[in-house]
Tab-separated table of C-alpha atoms and ligand atoms in Angstrom:
chain	number	residue	atom	x	y	z
A	25	MET	CA	90.352	96.265	52.619
A	26	GLU	CA	91.158	92.748	51.610
A	27	LYS	CA	90.915	90.204	54.395
A	28	ILE	CA	94.058	88.381	55.709
A	29	ARG	CA	94.231	84.953	54.507
A	30	MET	CA	95.045	81.781	56.567
A	31	THR	CA	96.577	78.634	55.143
A	32	THR	CA	96.043	76.077	57.998
A	33	PRO	CA	92.888	75.939	60.078
A	34	LEU	CA	92.987	76.924	63.788
A	35	VAL	CA	91.177	74.582	66.142
A	36	GLU	CA	88.300	76.686	67.560
A	37	ILE	CA	86.753	75.274	70.734
A	38	ASP	CA	83.667	77.076	71.906
A	39	GLY	CA	82.349	77.073	75.563
A	40	ASP	CA	79.698	78.164	77.912
A	41	GLU	CA	77.781	80.927	79.465
A	42	MET	CA	79.127	84.525	79.507
A	43	THR	CA	82.379	83.662	77.783
A	44	ARG	CA	80.386	81.997	74.961
A	45	ILE	CA	78.552	85.294	74.387
A	46	LEU	CA	81.757	87.109	74.401
A	47	TRP	CA	83.309	84.558	72.099
A	48	ALA	CA	80.713	85.206	69.385
A	49	ALA	CA	80.975	88.983	69.872
A	50	ILE	CA	84.827	89.052	69.561
A	51	LYS	CA	84.607	86.997	66.362
A	52	GLU	CA	82.079	89.245	64.810
A	53	GLN	CA	83.544	92.547	65.953
A	54	LEU	CA	87.246	91.998	65.973
A	55	LEU	CA	88.237	89.027	63.850
A	56	GLU	CA	85.847	88.201	60.876
A	57	PRO	CA	85.838	91.728	59.487
A	58	PHE	CA	89.673	91.542	59.074
A	59	VAL	CA	90.697	87.977	58.793
A	60	ASP	CA	89.279	85.288	56.461
A	61	LEU	CA	89.046	83.036	59.591
A	62	LYS	CA	89.733	79.402	58.849
A	63	THR	CA	88.856	77.308	61.855
A	64	GLU	CA	87.814	73.738	62.627
A	65	TYR	CA	85.006	74.417	65.060
A	66	TYR	CA	84.285	72.196	68.078
A	67	ASP	CA	81.344	73.052	70.335
A	68	LEU	CA	82.295	72.269	73.973
A	69	GLY	CA	79.302	73.952	75.320
A	70	LEU	CA	77.742	71.686	77.965
A	71	PRO	CA	74.671	70.678	75.966
A	72	LYS	CA	76.804	69.440	73.077
A	73	ARG	CA	79.277	67.629	75.361
A	74	ASP	CA	76.310	65.860	76.963
A	75	GLU	CA	74.613	65.052	73.553
A	76	THR	CA	77.940	63.589	72.234
A	77	ARG	CA	78.725	61.770	75.572
A	78	ASP	CA	81.803	63.987	75.709
A	79	ARG	CA	83.150	62.525	72.453
A	80	ILE	CA	83.464	66.077	71.194
A	81	THR	CA	86.030	66.916	73.892
A	82	HIS	CA	88.271	64.136	72.893
A	83	ASP	CA	87.837	64.987	69.248
A	84	SER	CA	88.817	68.619	69.801
A	85	ALA	CA	92.094	67.406	71.621
A	86	GLU	CA	92.753	65.119	68.569
A	87	ALA	CA	92.336	68.108	66.310
A	88	ILE	CA	94.921	70.173	68.222
A	89	ARG	CA	97.324	67.185	67.849
A	90	LYS	CA	96.632	67.234	64.202
A	91	TYR	CA	96.810	70.944	63.466
A	92	GLY	CA	99.207	72.146	66.310
A	93	VAL	CA	97.227	75.216	67.526
A	94	GLY	CA	93.888	75.675	69.240
A	95	VAL	CA	91.964	78.480	70.893
A	96	LYS	CA	89.502	77.438	73.692
A	97	CYS	CA	86.576	79.422	75.238
A	98	ALA	CA	85.975	78.752	79.057
A	99	THR	CA	83.878	75.756	79.746
A	100	ILE	CA	81.639	74.551	82.715
A	101	THR	CA	83.157	71.679	84.729
A	102	PRO	CA	79.982	69.935	85.841
A	103	ASN	CA	79.070	69.453	89.483
A	104	ALA	CA	75.921	68.231	91.209
A	105	GLN	CA	74.080	71.569	90.617
A	106	ARG	CA	75.074	71.569	86.861
A	107	MET	CA	73.721	68.025	86.537
A	108	GLU	CA	70.329	69.370	87.443
A	109	GLU	CA	70.562	72.569	85.644
A	110	TYR	CA	71.517	70.940	82.331
A	111	HIS	CA	69.824	67.579	82.972
A	112	LEU	CA	73.060	65.807	82.249
A	113	HIS	CA	73.498	62.068	81.495
A	114	GLU	CA	76.716	62.054	83.443
A	115	MET	CA	78.941	64.252	85.503
A	116	TRP	CA	81.408	64.842	82.593
A	117	LYS	CA	85.015	65.430	83.409
A	118	SER	CA	86.796	68.854	83.187
A	119	PRO	CA	87.367	69.408	79.519
A	120	ASN	CA	90.602	71.177	80.332
A	121	GLY	CA	91.724	68.055	82.322
A	122	THR	CA	90.778	65.836	79.291
A	123	ILE	CA	92.604	68.056	76.832
A	124	ARG	CA	95.680	68.321	79.134
A	125	ALA	CA	95.859	64.669	79.510
A	126	ALA	CA	95.522	63.950	75.745
A	127	LEU	CA	98.266	66.554	74.882
A	128	ASP	CA	100.421	65.602	77.916
A	129	GLY	CA	100.649	69.395	78.373
A	130	THR	CA	101.906	71.963	80.830
A	131	VAL	CA	99.794	75.129	81.507
A	132	PHE	CA	101.540	78.546	81.360
A	133	ARG	CA	99.812	81.435	82.848
A	134	ALA	CA	100.866	85.046	82.371
A	135	PRO	CA	99.167	88.463	83.299
A	136	ILE	CA	98.448	91.096	80.713
A	137	LEU	CA	100.034	94.412	81.977
A	138	VAL	CA	98.723	97.738	81.197
A	139	ASP	CA	100.143	101.215	82.056
A	140	GLY	CA	97.962	102.671	84.785
A	141	ILE	CA	97.303	99.510	86.657
A	142	SER	CA	100.295	98.661	88.843
A	143	PRO	CA	101.018	95.351	90.341
A	144	VAL	CA	100.769	95.253	94.162
A	145	VAL	CA	104.402	94.313	94.183
A	146	ARG	CA	105.923	97.689	93.360
A	147	ASN	CA	109.143	96.373	91.647
A	148	TRP	CA	107.310	93.939	89.174
A	149	LYS	CA	107.844	95.614	85.797
A	150	ALA	CA	107.287	92.493	83.420
A	151	PRO	CA	104.965	89.632	83.605
A	152	ILE	CA	105.764	86.667	85.688
A	153	THR	CA	104.711	83.436	83.849
A	154	ILE	CA	103.829	80.448	86.058
A	155	ALA	CA	104.306	77.005	84.602
A	156	ARG	CA	102.390	74.521	86.453
A	157	HIS	CA	102.916	70.787	86.227
A	158	ALA	CA	99.380	69.463	85.843
A	159	TYR	CA	99.829	65.743	86.742
A	160	GLY	CA	99.988	63.749	89.898
A	161	ASP	CA	101.093	64.571	93.556
A	162	VAL	CA	98.268	65.405	95.916
A	163	TYR	CA	95.803	65.729	92.904
A	164	ARG	CA	96.148	61.959	92.441
A	165	GLY	CA	96.828	61.162	96.070
A	166	VAL	CA	95.178	58.451	98.111
A	167	GLU	CA	94.244	59.366	101.667
A	168	PHE	CA	92.931	57.790	104.801
A	169	ALA	CA	91.787	58.661	108.197
A	170	ALA	CA	93.564	56.536	110.836
A	171	GLU	CA	92.333	55.495	114.107
A	172	ALA	CA	94.174	55.627	117.454
A	173	GLY	CA	96.403	52.577	117.586
A	174	GLY	CA	96.458	52.293	113.791
A	175	LYS	CA	99.695	51.887	111.852
A	176	ALA	CA	100.390	53.392	108.504
A	177	GLU	CA	103.014	51.722	106.295
A	178	LEU	CA	104.388	52.491	102.780
A	179	VAL	CA	104.649	49.403	100.723
A	180	VAL	CA	106.171	49.240	97.181
A	181	THR	CA	105.728	45.711	95.469
A	182	GLY	CA	108.240	45.077	92.750
A	183	ARG	CA	107.530	43.210	89.444
A	184	ASP	CA	109.034	40.200	91.086
A	185	GLY	CA	106.674	40.346	94.037
A	186	GLN	CA	109.429	41.638	96.296
A	187	GLU	CA	108.078	44.126	98.805
A	188	ARG	CA	109.796	47.161	100.168
A	189	ARG	CA	108.015	48.282	103.322
A	190	GLN	CA	108.455	51.168	105.817
A	191	THR	CA	106.367	52.459	108.800
A	192	ILE	CA	105.135	55.972	108.154
A	193	TYR	CA	103.624	56.287	111.559
A	194	ASP	CA	102.269	54.429	114.566
A	195	PHE	CA	99.115	56.340	115.646
A	196	GLU	CA	98.811	56.853	119.288
A	197	CYS	CA	95.751	59.080	118.612
A	198	PRO	CA	93.602	59.515	115.524
A	199	GLY	CA	95.165	61.152	112.545
A	200	VAL	CA	95.402	61.181	108.691
A	201	VAL	CA	97.737	59.732	106.125
A	202	THR	CA	98.224	60.176	102.345
A	203	GLY	CA	100.080	58.440	99.569
A	204	GLN	CA	101.142	60.317	96.475
A	205	TYR	CA	103.091	59.440	93.329
A	206	ASN	CA	104.471	61.021	90.091
A	207	LYS	CA	106.207	59.378	87.186
A	208	ASP	CA	109.280	60.050	85.219
A	209	SER	CA	107.463	60.262	81.848
A	210	SER	CA	105.285	62.976	83.231
A	211	ILE	CA	108.096	64.928	84.881
A	212	ASP	CA	110.200	64.682	81.648
A	213	SER	CA	107.304	66.072	79.500
A	214	PHE	CA	106.831	68.868	82.098
A	215	ALA	CA	110.595	69.779	81.914
A	216	ARG	CA	110.593	69.671	78.054
A	217	ALA	CA	107.415	71.885	77.779
A	218	CYS	CA	109.079	74.331	80.166
A	219	PHE	CA	112.413	74.548	78.306
A	220	GLN	CA	110.595	74.666	74.967
A	221	TYR	CA	108.372	77.588	76.085
A	222	ALA	CA	111.326	79.397	77.585
A	223	LEU	CA	112.975	79.236	74.167
A	224	ASP	CA	109.765	80.227	72.310
A	225	THR	CA	109.293	83.327	74.491
A	226	ARG	CA	113.025	84.008	75.075
A	227	GLN	CA	112.643	84.099	78.839
A	228	ASP	CA	114.756	82.725	81.660
A	229	LEU	CA	113.394	79.676	83.334
A	230	TRP	CA	113.276	79.197	87.137
A	231	PHE	CA	112.404	75.922	88.710
A	232	SER	CA	111.753	75.266	92.394
A	233	THR	CA	110.881	72.396	94.695
A	234	LYS	CA	111.448	71.291	98.284
A	235	ASP	CA	114.166	68.776	97.466
A	236	THR	CA	115.893	69.398	100.930
A	237	ILE	CA	113.049	67.698	102.577
A	238	ALA	CA	111.504	65.408	99.906
A	239	LYS	CA	115.012	64.179	98.800
A	240	VAL	CA	113.858	61.200	96.689
A	241	TYR	CA	110.511	62.738	95.474
A	242	ASP	CA	111.435	66.330	94.722
A	243	GLY	CA	114.978	65.308	94.123
A	244	ARG	CA	113.765	63.295	91.052
A	245	PHE	CA	112.223	66.518	89.645
A	246	LYS	CA	115.454	68.353	90.100
A	247	GLU	CA	117.554	65.586	88.585
A	248	ARG	CA	115.347	65.068	85.531
A	249	PHE	CA	115.156	68.715	84.797
A	250	GLN	CA	118.941	69.196	85.044
A	251	ALA	CA	119.609	65.947	82.918
A	252	ILE	CA	117.261	67.016	80.211
A	253	PHE	CA	118.627	70.580	80.155
A	254	ASP	CA	122.130	69.478	79.904
A	255	ALA	CA	121.509	66.893	77.212
A	256	GLU	CA	118.926	68.645	75.023
A	257	TYR	CA	118.650	72.420	75.716
A	258	LYS	CA	121.814	73.912	77.183
A	259	ALA	CA	123.326	74.900	73.795
A	260	ARG	CA	120.016	76.411	72.617
A	261	PHE	CA	119.646	78.422	75.816
A	262	ASP	CA	123.204	79.742	75.520
A	263	GLU	CA	122.336	80.632	71.847
A	264	ALA	CA	119.199	82.395	72.817
A	265	GLY	CA	120.930	84.205	75.732
A	266	ILE	CA	118.514	82.792	78.393
A	267	THR	CA	119.288	80.851	81.464
A	268	TYR	CA	117.942	77.883	83.480
A	269	PHE	CA	118.021	78.347	87.225
A	270	TYR	CA	117.091	75.771	90.080
A	271	THR	CA	116.490	76.902	93.595
A	272	LEU	CA	114.655	75.756	96.731
A	273	ILE	CA	111.065	76.947	96.722
A	274	ASP	CA	111.438	79.034	99.810
A	275	ASP	CA	114.292	80.874	98.105
A	276	ALA	CA	112.325	81.185	94.938
A	277	VAL	CA	109.452	82.904	96.698
A	278	ALA	CA	111.773	85.494	98.252
A	279	ARG	CA	113.471	86.128	94.941
A	280	VAL	CA	110.298	86.381	93.012
A	281	VAL	CA	108.931	89.057	95.271
A	282	ARG	CA	112.177	91.060	94.883
A	283	SER	CA	112.497	90.541	91.132
A	284	GLU	CA	111.369	92.797	88.331
A	285	GLY	CA	109.571	89.891	86.677
A	286	GLY	CA	109.945	88.841	82.993
A	287	PHE	CA	110.732	85.198	83.498
A	288	ILE	CA	108.955	81.791	83.797
A	289	TRP	CA	108.613	80.137	87.140
A	290	ALA	CA	108.105	76.315	86.879
A	291	CYS	CA	106.148	74.834	89.913
A	292	LYS	CA	105.119	71.441	90.901
A	293	ASN	CA	101.336	70.764	90.724
A	294	TYR	CA	100.267	72.206	94.141
A	295	ASP	CA	102.833	74.935	94.082
A	296	GLY	CA	101.619	76.109	90.612
A	297	ASP	CA	97.945	75.973	91.793
A	298	VAL	CA	98.620	78.265	94.726
A	299	MET	CA	101.357	80.531	93.238
A	300	SER	CA	99.452	81.258	90.077
A	301	ASP	CA	96.486	82.623	92.139
A	302	MET	CA	98.967	84.631	94.255
A	303	VAL	CA	100.748	86.062	91.212
A	304	SER	CA	97.551	86.843	89.200
A	305	THR	CA	95.982	88.624	92.136
A	306	ALA	CA	99.198	90.589	92.780
A	307	PHE	CA	99.205	91.675	89.156
A	308	GLY	CA	95.579	92.974	89.334
A	309	SER	CA	92.748	90.769	88.051
A	310	LEU	CA	91.992	87.133	86.989
A	311	ALA	CA	90.264	88.677	84.028
A	312	MET	CA	93.595	89.893	82.708
A	313	MET	CA	95.305	86.495	82.933
A	314	THR	CA	96.123	84.449	79.902
A	315	SER	CA	96.777	80.702	79.782
A	316	VAL	CA	98.395	78.436	77.221
A	317	LEU	CA	98.720	74.697	77.314
A	318	VAL	CA	101.926	73.455	75.634
A	319	SER	CA	102.706	69.873	74.860
A	320	PRO	CA	106.255	68.540	74.945
A	321	ASP	CA	106.192	68.053	71.171
A	322	GLY	CA	105.122	71.597	70.514
A	323	LYS	CA	101.235	71.695	70.269
A	324	TYR	CA	99.538	74.864	71.786
A	325	GLU	CA	96.154	75.663	73.172
A	326	TYR	CA	95.353	79.240	74.167
A	327	GLU	CA	92.610	80.246	76.568
A	328	ALA	CA	91.643	82.738	79.224
A	329	ALA	CA	92.598	81.679	82.844
A	330	HIS	CA	89.093	82.700	84.146
A	331	GLY	CA	85.913	80.664	84.127
A	332	THR	CA	82.542	81.192	82.328
A	333	VAL	CA	81.658	84.186	84.577
A	334	THR	CA	78.313	82.591	85.604
A	335	ARG	CA	77.081	85.497	87.799
A	336	HIS	CA	77.300	87.833	84.840
A	337	TYR	CA	75.618	85.380	82.525
A	338	TYR	CA	72.447	85.084	84.714
A	339	ARG	CA	72.308	88.885	84.656
A	340	TYR	CA	72.766	88.775	80.860
A	341	LEU	CA	69.827	86.346	80.627
A	342	GLU	CA	67.747	88.917	82.405
A	343	GLY	CA	68.519	91.386	79.657
A	344	GLU	CA	71.127	93.355	81.390
A	345	GLN	CA	74.148	94.661	79.403
A	346	THR	CA	77.090	93.378	81.479
A	347	SER	CA	80.488	94.775	81.777
A	348	THR	CA	82.463	91.545	81.555
A	349	ASN	CA	86.044	91.920	80.675
A	350	PRO	CA	86.910	90.236	77.304
A	351	MET	CA	90.551	90.897	77.440
A	352	ALA	CA	91.840	87.326	78.339
A	353	THR	CA	89.610	85.870	75.696
A	354	ILE	CA	90.855	88.273	72.934
A	355	PHE	CA	94.408	87.453	74.016
A	356	ALA	CA	93.655	83.740	73.812
A	357	TRP	CA	92.726	84.457	70.071
A	358	THR	CA	95.664	86.706	69.360
A	359	GLY	CA	98.023	84.165	70.956
A	360	ALA	CA	96.595	81.485	68.805
A	361	LEU	CA	96.613	83.541	65.616
A	362	ALA	CA	100.209	84.722	66.243
A	363	LYS	CA	101.348	81.115	66.680
A	364	ARG	CA	99.534	79.983	63.562
A	365	GLY	CA	101.089	82.799	61.707
A	366	GLU	CA	104.526	81.874	63.091
A	367	LEU	CA	104.174	78.219	62.190
A	368	ASP	CA	102.828	78.995	58.607
A	369	GLY	CA	105.218	81.802	57.957
A	370	ASN	CA	102.141	84.070	57.623
A	371	GLU	CA	103.514	87.498	58.593
A	372	ALA	CA	100.301	89.333	57.989
A	373	LEU	CA	98.472	87.202	60.435
A	374	ARG	CA	101.212	87.711	63.033
A	375	ALA	CA	101.112	91.435	62.446
A	376	PHE	CA	97.286	91.509	62.781
A	377	ALA	CA	97.429	89.760	66.157
A	378	ALA	CA	99.977	92.229	67.438
A	379	LYS	CA	97.957	95.187	66.254
A	380	LEU	CA	94.731	93.814	67.798
A	381	GLU	CA	96.679	93.396	71.255
A	382	ARG	CA	97.998	96.852	70.955
A	383	ALA	CA	94.471	98.249	70.228
A	384	CYS	CA	93.230	96.536	73.324
A	385	LEU	CA	96.094	97.859	75.532
A	386	ASP	CA	95.669	101.334	74.090
A	387	THR	CA	91.987	101.384	74.837
A	388	ILE	CA	92.513	100.651	78.425
A	389	GLU	CA	95.452	102.948	78.743
A	390	SER	CA	93.270	105.775	77.367
A	391	GLY	CA	90.955	105.194	80.454
A	392	VAL	CA	88.218	103.087	78.713
A	393	MET	CA	87.600	99.733	80.627
A	394	THR	CA	85.270	97.274	81.976
A	395	LYS	CA	84.041	97.549	85.691
A	396	ASP	CA	86.423	94.964	87.071
A	397	LEU	CA	89.349	97.255	86.226
A	398	ALA	CA	87.843	100.509	87.201
A	399	SER	CA	88.804	100.187	90.915
A	400	LEU	CA	92.387	99.428	90.011
A	401	TRP	CA	92.851	102.304	87.577
A	402	GLU	CA	95.305	104.882	88.858
A	403	LYS	CA	95.121	107.716	86.361
A	404	GLY	CA	91.992	109.655	87.241
A	405	GLU	CA	88.369	108.910	86.444
A	406	PRO	CA	88.015	105.844	84.126
A	407	THR	CA	85.221	105.554	81.536
A	408	VAL	CA	83.449	102.334	82.511
A	409	VAL	CA	81.893	100.594	79.549
A	410	THR	CA	79.920	97.378	78.809
A	411	SER	CA	81.566	94.498	77.101
A	412	ASP	CA	79.966	95.639	73.814
A	413	GLY	CA	81.132	99.206	74.489
A	414	PHE	CA	84.678	97.880	75.046
A	415	LEU	CA	84.619	95.785	71.842
A	416	ALA	CA	83.431	98.789	69.853
A	417	ALA	CA	86.243	101.024	71.197
A	418	VAL	CA	88.927	98.383	70.465
A	419	ARG	CA	87.444	97.962	67.018
A	420	SER	CA	87.667	101.597	66.113
A	421	ARG	CA	91.336	101.691	67.236
A	422	LEU	CA	92.025	98.572	65.413
A	423	GLU	CA	90.568	99.962	62.208
A	424	GLN	CA	92.827	102.984	62.380
A	425	ALA	CA	95.910	100.867	62.995
A	426	LEU	CA	95.074	98.748	59.979
B	22	LIG	P1	84.838	82.694	87.025
B	22	LIG	O1	84.037	82.280	85.865
B	22	LIG	O2	86.305	82.886	86.805
B	22	LIG	O3	84.298	83.895	87.806
B	22	LIG	C1	84.437	84.247	89.173
B	22	LIG	C2	84.243	85.789	89.365
B	22	LIG	O4	85.444	86.405	88.948
B	22	LIG	C3	83.190	86.374	88.627
B	22	LIG	O5	81.903	86.165	89.240
B	22	LIG	C4	83.633	87.770	88.484
B	22	LIG	O6	83.367	88.550	89.706
B	22	LIG	C5	85.116	87.670	88.269
B	22	LIG	N1	85.571	87.466	86.888
B	22	LIG	C6	86.075	86.475	86.248
B	22	LIG	N2	86.348	86.647	85.000
B	22	LIG	C7	85.860	87.867	84.726
B	22	LIG	C8	85.782	88.694	83.546
B	22	LIG	N3	86.242	88.182	82.347
B	22	LIG	N4	85.277	89.962	83.688
B	22	LIG	C9	84.869	90.410	84.863
B	22	LIG	N5	84.812	89.654	86.057
B	22	LIG	C10	85.351	88.457	85.926
B	22	LIG	O7	84.829	81.469	88.257
B	22	LIG	P2	83.628	80.717	88.773
B	22	LIG	O8	82.433	81.561	88.959
B	22	LIG	O9	84.171	79.973	89.982
B	22	LIG	O10	83.293	79.590	87.663
B	22	LIG	C11	82.193	79.635	86.743
B	22	LIG	C12	82.234	78.354	85.858
B	22	LIG	O11	83.459	78.488	85.123
B	22	LIG	C13	82.139	77.049	86.629
B	22	LIG	O12	81.251	76.278	86.034
B	22	LIG	C14	83.564	76.556	86.399
B	22	LIG	O13	83.487	75.077	86.234
B	22	LIG	C15	84.061	77.214	85.079
B	22	LIG	N6	85.455	77.462	85.072
B	22	LIG	C16	86.062	77.095	83.791
B	22	LIG	C17	87.459	77.356	83.581
B	22	LIG	C18	87.967	77.089	82.222
B	22	LIG	O14	87.321	76.592	81.304
B	22	LIG	N7	89.261	77.343	82.053
B	22	LIG	C19	88.198	77.829	84.645
B	22	LIG	C20	87.601	78.053	85.896
B	22	LIG	C21	86.231	77.875	86.008
B	22	LIG	P3	82.109	89.425	89.951
B	22	LIG	O15	80.995	88.460	89.913
B	22	LIG	O16	82.389	89.837	91.381
B	22	LIG	O17	82.023	90.523	88.987
B	23	LIG	MG1	93.808	77.384	92.289
């Protein structure tokens, strides 16, 4: 069989630990035999980040800007323990944070559904995609502890030196106080990324905040979304037959639980952090959650939502064959290949991505799966396989399909 050709390189970003092992195996078993892979490779494994003083992370983000599509393996975000383990020069920042900031992107997370593993919420039939604003609010907040008798004030000094000042609280006992911000440019990027992604995937977009309480702060989010929608997207939404819908977050939670799924739920930073864990757990497993970073000008980075699966890696280093689930990492590749195919008008590449996804789903639906899914399986006794066993089963289905 002749291999499928690619015209534009895909930005390939390698990572750490167990997912790095899976990465190489996926390429060897499921991609390279069928596709003449054209990638620009960036090694974001922690040793290389340290060696390049994290230059490589910035370079990889630049490459995504240039080529438009990247696929990323999970990476370690260093902490004190990792500093020792890897003898690091510095506690390098989260690569995901760096790439997100460089692309000014929004993260969309969606579960992979299989027949035979039902969501905890019975009426969910289609995936719910969470779009999380990844800038500002409590994540960039300043916080203090206050003593009894202390007074907290909010002061905004204008360019002309003019102060606006308001008492937040006169503390009669000890307490805590925080200051948060967001900015219009980031809110606008978030809005555009959400509208763009809704059009790309032809799904309705919901957005929720608490604007009844935070009238100025959350009110700004609501206003910017509506203004951008009306000016730039309404006609295209109408044409695509999809809708934009704003509601209060309390109402959104109730509606989401009662829904059948199949839409995008845009959330502010904190709401998205919490709701994406809730939604992924309710759909089954973190190992079945995909993630894509979308910039407002249409650059895409695909990855798994889970981390480097450290516990499995240490067992792997001791020679054990682990049963780590490669689904989300495979789907990161298929997402990126399909997008590359779409942008390049490469139908063969798109079709290959779809067939590989189908082969993965068929494998699980036939009862063959990794250990993490076995306890969720509802159709009798599953066949639990190692990661390699799973890849081999997918490969033989893929070969038949091709
Ligand atoms: P994790 O790697 O997601 O793993 C947490 C646990 O979830 C695992 O121990 C495993 O449970 C289960 N799990 C996750 N993915 C799985 C898979 N594909 N197959 C089977 N089980 C899976 O999270 P973590 O242990 O908190 O973090 C490990 C490292 O990853 C950290 O250094 C962190 O900085 C990094 N991280 C990176 C990203 C990213 O690059 N996007 C995201 C999150 C974390 P059992 O052990 O019970 O089997
Ligand atoms: Mg979280």
